[in-house]
mmCIF file of C-alpha atoms in Angstrom:
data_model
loop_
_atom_site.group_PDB
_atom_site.id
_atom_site.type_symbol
_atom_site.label_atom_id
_atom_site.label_comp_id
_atom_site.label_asym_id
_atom_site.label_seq_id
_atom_site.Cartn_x
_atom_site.Cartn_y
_atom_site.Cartn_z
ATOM 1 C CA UNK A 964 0.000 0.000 0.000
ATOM 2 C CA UNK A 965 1.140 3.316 -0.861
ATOM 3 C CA UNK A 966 1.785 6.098 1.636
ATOM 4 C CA UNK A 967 -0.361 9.417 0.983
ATOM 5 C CA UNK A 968 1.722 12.534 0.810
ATOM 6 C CA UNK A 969 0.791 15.398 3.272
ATOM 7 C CA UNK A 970 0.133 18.206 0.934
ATOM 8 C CA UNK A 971 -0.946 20.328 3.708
ATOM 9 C CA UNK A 972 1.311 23.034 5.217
ATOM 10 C CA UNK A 973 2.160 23.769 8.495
ATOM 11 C CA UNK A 974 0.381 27.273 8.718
ATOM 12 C CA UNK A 975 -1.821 29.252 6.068
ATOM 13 C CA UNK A 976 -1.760 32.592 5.518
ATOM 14 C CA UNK A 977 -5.153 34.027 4.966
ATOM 15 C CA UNK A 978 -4.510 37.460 4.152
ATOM 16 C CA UNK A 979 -2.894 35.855 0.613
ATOM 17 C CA UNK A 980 -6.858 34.169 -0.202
ATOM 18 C CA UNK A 981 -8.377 36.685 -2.809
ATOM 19 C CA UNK A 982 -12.329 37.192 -2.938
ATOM 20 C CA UNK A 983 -13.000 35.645 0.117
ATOM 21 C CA UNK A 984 -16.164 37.160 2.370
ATOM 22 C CA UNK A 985 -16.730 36.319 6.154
ATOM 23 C CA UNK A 986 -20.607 35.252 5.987
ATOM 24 C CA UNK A 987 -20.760 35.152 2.713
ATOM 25 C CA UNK A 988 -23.900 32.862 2.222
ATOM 26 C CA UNK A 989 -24.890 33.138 5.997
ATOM 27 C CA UNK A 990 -28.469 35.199 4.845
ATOM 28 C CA UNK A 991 -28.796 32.369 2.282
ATOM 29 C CA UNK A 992 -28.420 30.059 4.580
ATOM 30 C CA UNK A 993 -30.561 31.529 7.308
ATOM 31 C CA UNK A 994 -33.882 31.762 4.991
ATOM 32 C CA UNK A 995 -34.062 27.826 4.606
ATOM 33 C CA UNK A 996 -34.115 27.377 8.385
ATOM 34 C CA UNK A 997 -36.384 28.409 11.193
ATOM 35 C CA UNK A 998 -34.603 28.218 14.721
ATOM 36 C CA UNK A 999 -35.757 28.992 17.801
ATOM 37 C CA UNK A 1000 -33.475 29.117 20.586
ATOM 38 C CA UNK A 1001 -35.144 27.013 24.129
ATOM 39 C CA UNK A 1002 -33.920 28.713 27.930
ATOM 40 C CA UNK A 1003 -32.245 26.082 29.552
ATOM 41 C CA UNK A 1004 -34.852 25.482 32.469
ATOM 42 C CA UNK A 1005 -37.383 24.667 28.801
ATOM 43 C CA UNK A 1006 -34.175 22.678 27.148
ATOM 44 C CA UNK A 1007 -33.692 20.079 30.078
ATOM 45 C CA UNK A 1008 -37.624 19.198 29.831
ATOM 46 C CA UNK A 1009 -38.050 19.431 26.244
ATOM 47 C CA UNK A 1010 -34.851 17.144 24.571
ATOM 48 C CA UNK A 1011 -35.643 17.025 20.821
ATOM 49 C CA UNK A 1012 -38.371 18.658 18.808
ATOM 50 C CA UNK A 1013 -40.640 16.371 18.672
ATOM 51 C CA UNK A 1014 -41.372 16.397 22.088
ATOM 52 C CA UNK A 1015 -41.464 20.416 21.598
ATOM 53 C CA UNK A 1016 -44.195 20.237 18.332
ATOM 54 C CA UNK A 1017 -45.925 17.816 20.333
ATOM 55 C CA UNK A 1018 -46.309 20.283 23.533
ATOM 56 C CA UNK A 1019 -47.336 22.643 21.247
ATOM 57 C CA UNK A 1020 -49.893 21.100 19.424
ATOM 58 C CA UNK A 1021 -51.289 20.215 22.401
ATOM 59 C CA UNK A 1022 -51.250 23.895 23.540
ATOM 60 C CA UNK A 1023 -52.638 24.368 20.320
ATOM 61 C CA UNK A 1024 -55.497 22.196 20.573
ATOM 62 C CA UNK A 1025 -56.619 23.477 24.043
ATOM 63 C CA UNK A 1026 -56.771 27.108 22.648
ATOM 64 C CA UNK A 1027 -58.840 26.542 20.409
ATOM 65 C CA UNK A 1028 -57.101 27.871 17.833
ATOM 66 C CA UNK A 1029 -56.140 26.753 14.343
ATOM 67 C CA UNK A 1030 -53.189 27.218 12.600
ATOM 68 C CA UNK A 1031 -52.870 29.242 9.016
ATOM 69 C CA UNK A 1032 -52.006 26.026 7.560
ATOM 70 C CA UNK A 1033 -55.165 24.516 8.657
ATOM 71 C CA UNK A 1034 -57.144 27.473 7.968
ATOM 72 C CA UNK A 1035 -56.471 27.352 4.310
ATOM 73 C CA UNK A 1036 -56.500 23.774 3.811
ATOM 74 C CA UNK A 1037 -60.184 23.472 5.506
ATOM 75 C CA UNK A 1038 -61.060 26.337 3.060
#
């Protein structure tokens, strides 16, 4: 088996990269997400999201309400 050859150096120099933009496609990448930060005391009850959609569908339900989703689709 052959050995690789490390191609990388030691230490880069940045400042010698041309055209490069700190957050470059970090708006891009923000409009196919939808984040919501949970406080900690929420985070150590709730684990994963599905435990989160589920509490809030619940809530949902017991409002009364109906989502804008639902709304439209009931029509």
């Amino acid at each position: 088996m052959k050995k690789k050859i490390d191609e990388l150096r030691p230490e880069y120099d940045l400042s010698q990269l041309k055209g490069c933009v700190r957050g470059k496609y970090a708006a891009r990448a923000q409009q196919g997400t939808n984040i919501i930060l949970l406080a900690p005391d929420v985070a150590e009850i709730f684990h994963d999201d599905a435990s989160v959609n589920e509490a809030l569908r619940t809530l949902i339900r017991l409002s009364g309400q109906k989502s804008q989703h639902a709304a439209a689709a009931a029509g």
